[in-house]
mmCIF file of C-alpha atoms in Angstrom:
data_model
loop_
_atom_site.group_PDB
_atom_site.id
_atom_site.type_symbol
_atom_site.label_atom_id
_atom_site.label_comp_id
_atom_site.label_asym_id
_atom_site.label_seq_id
_atom_site.Cartn_x
_atom_site.Cartn_y
_atom_site.Cartn_z
ATOM 1 C CA MET A 1 0.000 0.000 0.000
ATOM 2 C CA ALA A 2 2.946 2.318 0.695
ATOM 3 C CA ALA A 3 4.247 1.506 -2.797
ATOM 4 C CA PHE A 4 0.868 2.537 -4.223
ATOM 5 C CA VAL A 5 1.118 5.936 -2.538
ATOM 6 C CA ALA A 6 4.725 6.356 -3.728
ATOM 7 C CA VAL A 7 3.774 5.574 -7.350
ATOM 8 C CA LEU A 8 0.799 7.941 -7.220
ATOM 9 C CA THR A 9 2.825 10.786 -5.638
ATOM 10 C CA ALA A 10 5.684 10.429 -8.140
ATOM 11 C CA LEU A 11 3.237 10.391 -11.054
ATOM 12 C CA VAL A 12 1.378 13.493 -9.885
ATOM 13 C CA GLY A 13 4.646 15.338 -9.141
ATOM 14 C CA LEU A 14 6.081 14.674 -12.609
ATOM 15 C CA ILE A 15 2.845 15.685 -14.329
ATOM 16 C CA VAL A 16 2.629 18.931 -12.327
ATOM 17 C CA LEU A 17 6.218 19.782 -13.351
ATOM 18 C CA ALA A 18 5.517 18.832 -16.977
ATOM 19 C CA LEU A 19 2.493 21.133 -17.018
ATOM 20 C CA GLY A 20 4.666 23.977 -15.737
ATOM 21 C CA LEU A 21 2.595 24.403 -12.576
ATOM 22 C CA PRO A 22 4.001 25.372 -9.145
ATOM 23 C CA ILE A 23 5.034 22.345 -7.098
ATOM 24 C CA GLY A 24 2.540 23.440 -4.446
ATOM 25 C CA PHE A 25 -0.188 22.462 -6.906
ATOM 26 C CA VAL A 26 0.497 18.856 -5.913
ATOM 27 C CA GLY A 27 -1.367 19.608 -2.673
ATOM 28 C CA VAL A 28 -4.402 20.880 -4.600
ATOM 29 C CA VAL A 29 -4.390 17.742 -6.752
ATOM 30 C CA GLY A 30 -3.969 15.650 -3.600
ATOM 31 C CA ILE A 31 -7.123 17.103 -2.039
ATOM 32 C CA GLY A 32 -9.073 16.326 -5.210
ATOM 33 C CA LEU A 33 -7.729 12.767 -5.273
ATOM 34 C CA ILE A 34 -8.671 12.225 -1.621
ATOM 35 C CA ILE A 35 -12.258 13.340 -2.333
ATOM 36 C CA TYR A 36 -12.408 11.034 -5.369
ATOM 37 C CA ALA A 37 -10.963 8.126 -3.360
ATOM 38 C CA VAL A 38 -13.442 8.559 -0.492
ATOM 39 C CA VAL A 39 -16.433 8.659 -2.859
ATOM 40 C CA SER A 40 -15.108 5.627 -4.778
ATOM 41 C CA TYR A 41 -14.508 3.740 -1.522
ATOM 42 C CA TYR A 42 -18.125 4.119 -0.437
ATOM 43 C CA VAL A 43 -19.762 3.343 -3.790
ATOM 44 C CA SER A 44 -17.413 0.572 -4.952
ATOM 45 C CA THR A 45 -19.360 -2.259 -3.274
ATOM 46 C CA SER A 46 -22.614 -1.264 -4.977
ATOM 47 C CA VAL A 47 -20.797 -1.061 -8.310
ATOM 48 C CA VAL A 48 -19.230 -4.530 -7.872
ATOM 49 C CA LEU A 49 -22.557 -6.138 -6.961
ATOM 50 C CA SER A 50 -24.278 -4.406 -9.874
ATOM 51 C CA ILE A 51 -21.595 -5.531 -12.347
ATOM 52 C CA SER A 52 -21.772 -9.124 -11.097
ATOM 53 C CA GLY A 53 -25.515 -9.352 -11.711
ATOM 54 C CA ALA A 54 -26.103 -11.175 -8.407
ATOM 55 C CA HIS A 55 -29.400 -10.953 -6.517
ATOM 56 C CA GLU A 56 -29.817 -10.917 -2.750
ATOM 57 C CA VAL A 57 -31.333 -14.025 -1.143
ATOM 58 C CA THR A 58 -32.913 -14.785 2.222
ATOM 59 C CA LYS A 59 -33.007 -17.962 4.298
ATOM 60 C CA GLU A 60 -36.473 -18.709 2.931
ATOM 61 C CA GLU A 61 -35.143 -18.625 -0.648
ATOM 62 C CA GLU A 62 -31.749 -20.350 -0.195
ATOM 63 C CA TRP A 63 -32.009 -22.006 3.194
ATOM 64 C CA GLU A 64 -28.928 -24.253 2.965
ATOM 65 C CA PHE A 65 -26.562 -21.553 1.702
ATOM 66 C CA VAL A 66 -27.712 -18.800 4.059
ATOM 67 C CA ARG A 67 -27.738 -21.154 7.068
ATOM 68 C CA ARG A 68 -24.118 -22.122 6.437
ATOM 69 C CA VAL A 69 -23.094 -18.468 6.170
ATOM 70 C CA GLU A 70 -24.969 -17.733 9.392
ATOM 71 C CA ASN A 71 -23.436 -20.638 11.322
ATOM 72 C CA LEU A 72 -19.890 -19.811 10.244
ATOM 73 C CA ALA A 73 -20.415 -16.105 10.956
ATOM 74 C CA ILE A 74 -21.468 -16.998 14.503
ATOM 75 C CA GLY A 75 -18.476 -19.327 14.861
ATOM 76 C CA SER A 76 -16.057 -16.625 13.694
ATOM 77 C CA GLY A 77 -17.643 -13.852 15.746
ATOM 78 C CA LEU A 78 -18.487 -11.805 12.650
ATOM 79 C CA PRO A 79 -21.727 -9.933 11.933
ATOM 80 C CA MET A 80 -24.008 -11.779 9.548
ATOM 81 C CA PRO A 81 -23.138 -10.595 6.015
ATOM 82 C CA ARG A 82 -25.786 -10.100 3.362
ATOM 83 C CA THR A 83 -26.043 -13.128 1.056
ATOM 84 C CA TRP A 84 -26.304 -13.079 -2.731
ATOM 85 C CA VAL A 85 -26.588 -15.649 -5.522
ATOM 86 C CA LEU A 86 -25.215 -15.158 -9.013
ATOM 87 C CA GLU A 87 -27.246 -17.168 -11.522
ATOM 88 C CA ASP A 88 -24.310 -18.655 -13.423
ATOM 89 C CA SER A 89 -23.514 -22.358 -13.843
ATOM 90 C CA ALA A 90 -19.759 -21.875 -13.308
ATOM 91 C CA PRO A 91 -18.856 -22.610 -9.653
ATOM 92 C CA ASN A 92 -17.265 -19.651 -7.853
ATOM 93 C CA ALA A 93 -17.783 -17.208 -4.972
ATOM 94 C CA PHE A 94 -16.529 -13.897 -3.628
ATOM 95 C CA ALA A 95 -16.909 -11.483 -0.717
ATOM 96 C CA THR A 96 -17.034 -7.699 -0.916
ATOM 97 C CA GLY A 97 -17.783 -4.695 1.266
ATOM 98 C CA ARG A 98 -16.014 -1.993 3.276
ATOM 99 C CA ASP A 99 -15.766 -3.866 6.569
ATOM 100 C CA PRO A 100 -17.444 -6.739 8.486
ATOM 101 C CA GLN A 101 -20.441 -4.515 9.281
ATOM 102 C CA HIS A 102 -21.048 -3.853 5.566
ATOM 103 C CA ALA A 103 -20.046 -7.219 4.068
ATOM 104 C CA HIS A 104 -21.600 -9.337 1.334
ATOM 105 C CA VAL A 105 -21.002 -12.979 0.376
ATOM 106 C CA VAL A 106 -21.837 -14.009 -3.192
ATOM 107 C CA ALA A 107 -22.041 -17.601 -4.460
ATOM 108 C CA THR A 108 -22.793 -18.707 -8.007
ATOM 109 C CA ARG A 109 -25.579 -21.160 -8.771
ATOM 110 C CA GLY A 110 -22.918 -23.524 -10.096
ATOM 111 C CA LEU A 111 -21.161 -23.543 -6.712
ATOM 112 C CA LEU A 112 -24.382 -24.423 -4.883
ATOM 113 C CA ASP A 113 -25.309 -27.126 -7.414
ATOM 114 C CA LYS A 114 -21.952 -28.780 -8.152
ATOM 115 C CA LEU A 115 -20.168 -28.878 -4.799
ATOM 116 C CA GLU A 116 -20.855 -31.130 -1.818
ATOM 117 C CA PRO A 117 -22.275 -29.452 1.323
ATOM 118 C CA ILE A 118 -18.965 -29.668 3.242
ATOM 119 C CA GLU A 119 -17.152 -28.121 0.233
ATOM 120 C CA ILE A 120 -19.666 -25.265 0.048
ATOM 121 C CA GLU A 121 -19.105 -24.685 3.768
ATOM 122 C CA ALA A 122 -15.331 -24.558 3.206
ATOM 123 C CA VAL A 123 -15.751 -21.981 0.423
ATOM 124 C CA VAL A 124 -18.015 -19.886 2.664
ATOM 125 C CA ALA A 125 -15.378 -20.134 5.434
ATOM 126 C CA HIS A 126 -12.761 -18.848 2.965
ATOM 127 C CA GLU A 127 -14.954 -15.872 2.038
ATOM 128 C CA LEU A 128 -15.767 -15.088 5.674
ATOM 129 C CA SER A 129 -12.025 -15.159 6.357
ATOM 130 C CA HIS A 130 -11.586 -12.459 3.724
ATOM 131 C CA ILE A 131 -14.123 -10.426 5.691
ATOM 132 C CA GLY A 132 -12.566 -11.133 9.091
ATOM 133 C CA ASN A 133 -9.050 -10.390 7.815
ATOM 134 C CA TYR A 134 -10.282 -7.083 6.328
ATOM 135 C CA ASP A 135 -9.144 -8.233 2.887
ATOM 136 C CA ILE A 136 -12.330 -6.727 1.447
ATOM 137 C CA ARG A 137 -11.215 -3.288 2.681
ATOM 138 C CA ILE A 138 -7.605 -3.730 1.503
ATOM 139 C CA MET A 139 -8.653 -4.824 -1.980
ATOM 140 C CA THR A 140 -11.252 -2.049 -2.246
ATOM 141 C CA LEU A 141 -8.561 0.510 -1.410
ATOM 142 C CA ALA A 142 -6.151 -1.115 -3.860
ATOM 143 C CA THR A 143 -8.785 -1.021 -6.609
ATOM 144 C CA VAL A 144 -9.519 2.661 -5.912
ATOM 145 C CA LEU A 145 -5.798 3.510 -6.025
ATOM 146 C CA VAL A 146 -5.338 1.647 -9.314
ATOM 147 C CA GLY A 147 -8.294 3.608 -10.680
ATOM 148 C CA LEU A 148 -6.719 6.900 -9.583
ATOM 149 C CA VAL A 149 -3.401 6.054 -11.251
ATOM 150 C CA ALA A 150 -5.171 5.046 -14.481
ATOM 151 C CA LEU A 151 -7.322 8.210 -14.451
ATOM 152 C CA ILE A 152 -4.348 10.547 -13.971
ATOM 153 C CA SER A 153 -2.215 8.712 -16.536
ATOM 154 C CA ASP A 154 -5.003 8.786 -19.111
ATOM 155 C CA PHE A 155 -5.518 12.530 -18.586
ATOM 156 C CA PHE A 156 -1.843 13.345 -19.052
ATOM 157 C CA LEU A 157 -1.369 11.090 -22.082
ATOM 158 C CA ARG A 158 -4.371 12.700 -23.783
ATOM 159 C CA TRP A 159 -2.945 16.126 -22.935
ATOM 160 C CA SER A 160 0.414 15.128 -24.421
ATOM 161 C CA PHE A 161 -1.028 13.631 -27.606
ATOM 162 C CA LEU A 162 -3.032 16.811 -28.217
ATOM 163 C CA GLY A 163 0.264 18.690 -28.460
ATOM 164 C CA ALA A 164 -0.008 20.601 -25.214
ATOM 165 C CA GLY A 165 3.464 19.449 -24.209
ATOM 166 C CA GLY A 166 4.989 21.027 -27.288
ATOM 167 C CA ARG A 167 3.176 24.327 -26.658
ATOM 168 C CA ARG A 168 4.354 24.349 -23.055
ATOM 169 C CA ASP A 169 7.931 23.735 -24.171
ATOM 170 C CA SER A 170 7.829 26.499 -26.794
ATOM 171 C CA LYS A 171 6.805 29.004 -24.131
ATOM 172 C CA ASP A 172 9.784 28.045 -21.960
ATOM 173 C CA LYS A 173 12.716 29.114 -24.144
ATOM 174 C CA GLY A 174 15.210 29.312 -21.286
ATOM 175 C CA GLY A 175 14.850 25.775 -20.056
ATOM 176 C CA GLY A 176 13.619 24.037 -23.161
ATOM 177 C CA GLY A 177 15.928 21.034 -22.774
ATOM 178 C CA LEU A 178 14.987 20.466 -19.158
ATOM 179 C CA ALA A 179 11.303 20.908 -19.967
ATOM 180 C CA LEU A 180 11.560 18.252 -22.692
ATOM 181 C CA VAL A 181 13.229 15.847 -20.267
ATOM 182 C CA ILE A 182 10.536 16.430 -17.637
ATOM 183 C CA ILE A 183 7.764 15.939 -20.190
ATOM 184 C CA ALA A 184 9.419 12.754 -21.478
ATOM 185 C CA LEU A 185 9.750 11.420 -17.928
ATOM 186 C CA ALA A 186 6.123 12.302 -17.192
ATOM 187 C CA ILE A 187 4.934 10.488 -20.347
ATOM 188 C CA LEU A 188 7.034 7.443 -19.420
ATOM 189 C CA ALA A 189 5.608 7.518 -15.881
ATOM 190 C CA ALA A 190 2.068 7.842 -17.250
ATOM 191 C CA ILE A 191 2.622 4.693 -19.349
ATOM 192 C CA LEU A 192 4.388 2.623 -16.676
ATOM 193 C CA ALA A 193 2.493 3.708 -13.544
ATOM 194 C CA PRO A 194 -0.792 1.881 -14.361
ATOM 195 C CA ILE A 195 1.179 -1.298 -15.148
ATOM 196 C CA ILE A 196 3.103 -1.076 -11.856
ATOM 197 C CA ALA A 197 -0.093 -0.298 -9.948
ATOM 198 C CA GLN A 198 -1.868 -3.333 -11.420
ATOM 199 C CA ALA A 199 1.098 -5.580 -10.557
ATOM 200 C CA LEU A 200 1.029 -4.275 -6.961
ATOM 201 C CA LYS A 201 -2.721 -4.842 -6.716
ATOM 202 C CA PHE A 202 -2.464 -8.416 -7.962
ATOM 203 C CA GLY A 203 0.499 -9.079 -5.655
ATOM 204 C CA ILE A 204 -1.614 -8.000 -2.687
ATOM 205 C CA SER A 205 -4.515 -10.142 -3.920
ATOM 206 C CA ARG A 206 -2.353 -13.269 -4.191
ATOM 207 C CA GLN A 207 -1.032 -12.907 -0.624
ATOM 208 C CA ARG A 208 -4.524 -12.364 0.781
ATOM 209 C CA GLU A 209 -5.732 -15.556 -0.943
ATOM 210 C CA TYR A 210 -3.094 -17.620 0.869
ATOM 211 C CA LEU A 211 -4.150 -16.046 4.167
ATOM 212 C CA ALA A 212 -7.864 -16.659 3.517
ATOM 213 C CA ASP A 213 -7.154 -20.317 2.636
ATOM 214 C CA ALA A 214 -5.369 -20.814 5.964
ATOM 215 C CA SER A 215 -7.982 -18.901 7.985
ATOM 216 C CA GLY A 216 -10.840 -20.619 6.154
ATOM 217 C CA ALA A 217 -9.404 -24.073 6.847
ATOM 218 C CA LEU A 218 -9.110 -23.140 10.523
ATOM 219 C CA LEU A 219 -12.686 -21.849 10.624
ATOM 220 C CA CYS A 220 -14.353 -24.856 8.946
ATOM 221 C CA ARG A 221 -11.833 -27.323 10.480
ATOM 222 C CA HIS A 222 -11.646 -29.202 7.173
ATOM 223 C CA PRO A 223 -8.732 -28.151 4.928
ATOM 224 C CA GLU A 224 -9.305 -31.184 2.675
ATOM 225 C CA ALA A 225 -12.828 -29.936 1.876
ATOM 226 C CA LEU A 226 -11.443 -26.567 0.791
ATOM 227 C CA ALA A 227 -8.750 -28.303 -1.287
ATOM 228 C CA ARG A 228 -11.410 -30.415 -3.047
ATOM 229 C CA ALA A 229 -13.562 -27.333 -3.618
ATOM 230 C CA LEU A 230 -10.645 -25.508 -5.239
ATOM 231 C CA GLU A 231 -9.979 -28.531 -7.473
ATOM 232 C CA LYS A 232 -13.587 -28.645 -8.664
ATOM 233 C CA ILE A 233 -13.862 -24.880 -9.178
ATOM 234 C CA SER A 234 -10.587 -24.573 -11.097
ATOM 235 C CA SER A 235 -11.230 -27.640 -13.288
ATOM 236 C CA ASP A 236 -14.792 -26.708 -14.224
ATOM 237 C CA PRO A 237 -14.834 -25.986 -17.986
ATOM 238 C CA GLU A 238 -17.698 -23.472 -17.954
ATOM 239 C CA PRO A 239 -16.650 -19.784 -18.115
ATOM 240 C CA LEU A 240 -18.092 -17.329 -15.601
ATOM 241 C CA GLU A 241 -19.952 -14.911 -17.871
ATOM 242 C CA ALA A 242 -20.199 -12.066 -15.331
ATOM 243 C CA ALA A 243 -16.470 -11.987 -14.571
ATOM 244 C CA ASN A 244 -14.142 -9.346 -15.985
ATOM 245 C CA LYS A 245 -10.663 -8.027 -15.252
ATOM 246 C CA ALA A 246 -12.024 -5.414 -12.841
ATOM 247 C CA THR A 247 -13.672 -7.988 -10.546
ATOM 248 C CA ALA A 248 -11.645 -11.185 -11.183
ATOM 249 C CA HIS A 249 -9.442 -10.651 -8.108
ATOM 250 C CA LEU A 250 -12.484 -10.927 -5.819
ATOM 251 C CA TYR A 251 -13.349 -14.546 -6.658
ATOM 252 C CA ILE A 252 -12.007 -17.552 -4.746
ATOM 253 C CA SER A 253 -10.535 -18.906 -8.001
ATOM 254 C CA ASN A 254 -9.522 -16.894 -11.057
ATOM 255 C CA PRO A 255 -12.661 -16.951 -13.258
ATOM 256 C CA LEU A 256 -10.799 -15.856 -16.399
ATOM 257 C CA LYS A 257 -8.623 -19.011 -16.614
ATOM 258 C CA GLU A 258 -5.891 -17.384 -18.712
ATOM 259 C CA HIS A 259 -3.009 -19.370 -20.157
ATOM 260 C CA ALA A 260 0.074 -19.589 -17.972
ATOM 261 C CA SER A 261 3.029 -17.407 -18.915
ATOM 262 C CA PHE A 262 5.487 -15.106 -17.182
ATOM 263 C CA LEU A 263 3.400 -11.997 -17.882
ATOM 264 C CA ASN A 264 0.118 -13.678 -16.981
ATOM 265 C CA ASN A 265 1.662 -14.950 -13.739
ATOM 266 C CA LEU A 266 2.895 -11.431 -12.943
ATOM 267 C CA PHE A 267 -0.597 -10.035 -13.423
ATOM 268 C CA ASP A 268 -2.498 -13.070 -12.146
ATOM 269 C CA THR A 269 -5.093 -12.275 -9.516
ATOM 270 C CA HIS A 270 -4.536 -15.560 -7.641
ATOM 271 C CA PRO A 271 -1.650 -17.791 -6.554
ATOM 272 C CA PRO A 272 -1.196 -21.061 -8.500
ATOM 273 C CA ILE A 273 -4.113 -23.310 -7.610
ATOM 274 C CA GLU A 274 -1.814 -26.343 -7.304
ATOM 275 C CA GLU A 275 0.238 -24.563 -4.642
ATOM 276 C CA ARG A 276 -2.873 -23.560 -2.689
ATOM 277 C CA ILE A 277 -4.125 -27.163 -2.734
ATOM 278 C CA ARG A 278 -0.703 -28.489 -1.716
ATOM 279 C CA LEU A 279 -0.542 -26.146 1.269
ATOM 280 C CA LEU A 280 -4.064 -27.036 2.375
ATOM 281 C CA ARG A 281 -3.314 -30.750 2.208
ATOM 282 C CA SER A 282 -0.127 -30.273 4.221
ATOM 283 C CA MET A 283 -2.118 -28.904 7.191
#
């Protein structure tokens, strides 16, 4: 998270210099970014749930699923989260929200239909662990910060491509060489910063998945059930239609199922499933 702030500060500083603005303008930009981040933080959960297409369910509608969430929430000492079902035949699940008091657990229809009861309970334990470990808050903040970096980079690149950089340089005859260097560095930062921010976000996501696996196994007292659930979810051939790159990191298993490569591993939202299963079975 500190690296996120460093990347964002360096990006804003270079762009302010490239625009020829006083360095104190960084503070003005900072205030605007804080306001944007706070608003994004509070609306992000509603956006995620809307994008997923899930619908909220009660105990009367999905008695088995909601009862398991309720029992595990009591066992973990967490407030009862709101429960949702995503009508998709691919098995998967995720948790979202700002904190345990505003948490949501979402399961796909495929998860409820294809997994055994003890495996469903293990998946729910994993998602409740994300809530209890405040992973939902960490990943919401990470997503907001990535969005800020992308927004600022996009603004500056558009400004540069429109020729504003050349006009700024032509007005600064005395330090034209330095101005060109600053503008070049700012353009480079605007290109690289979103890539670095995404890599940081996915690195955080992978570490939190390992932690949720361990905490979930402790909560449900059945690491083998969680290992079997991960095997079934990852090997299921059906794609999750509602998943996209913005929400993939939330799911218990990567719903995009991209081909393995160095770059894909660098930007993968989850640790290797084989390693997660191996660690669970070593408990």
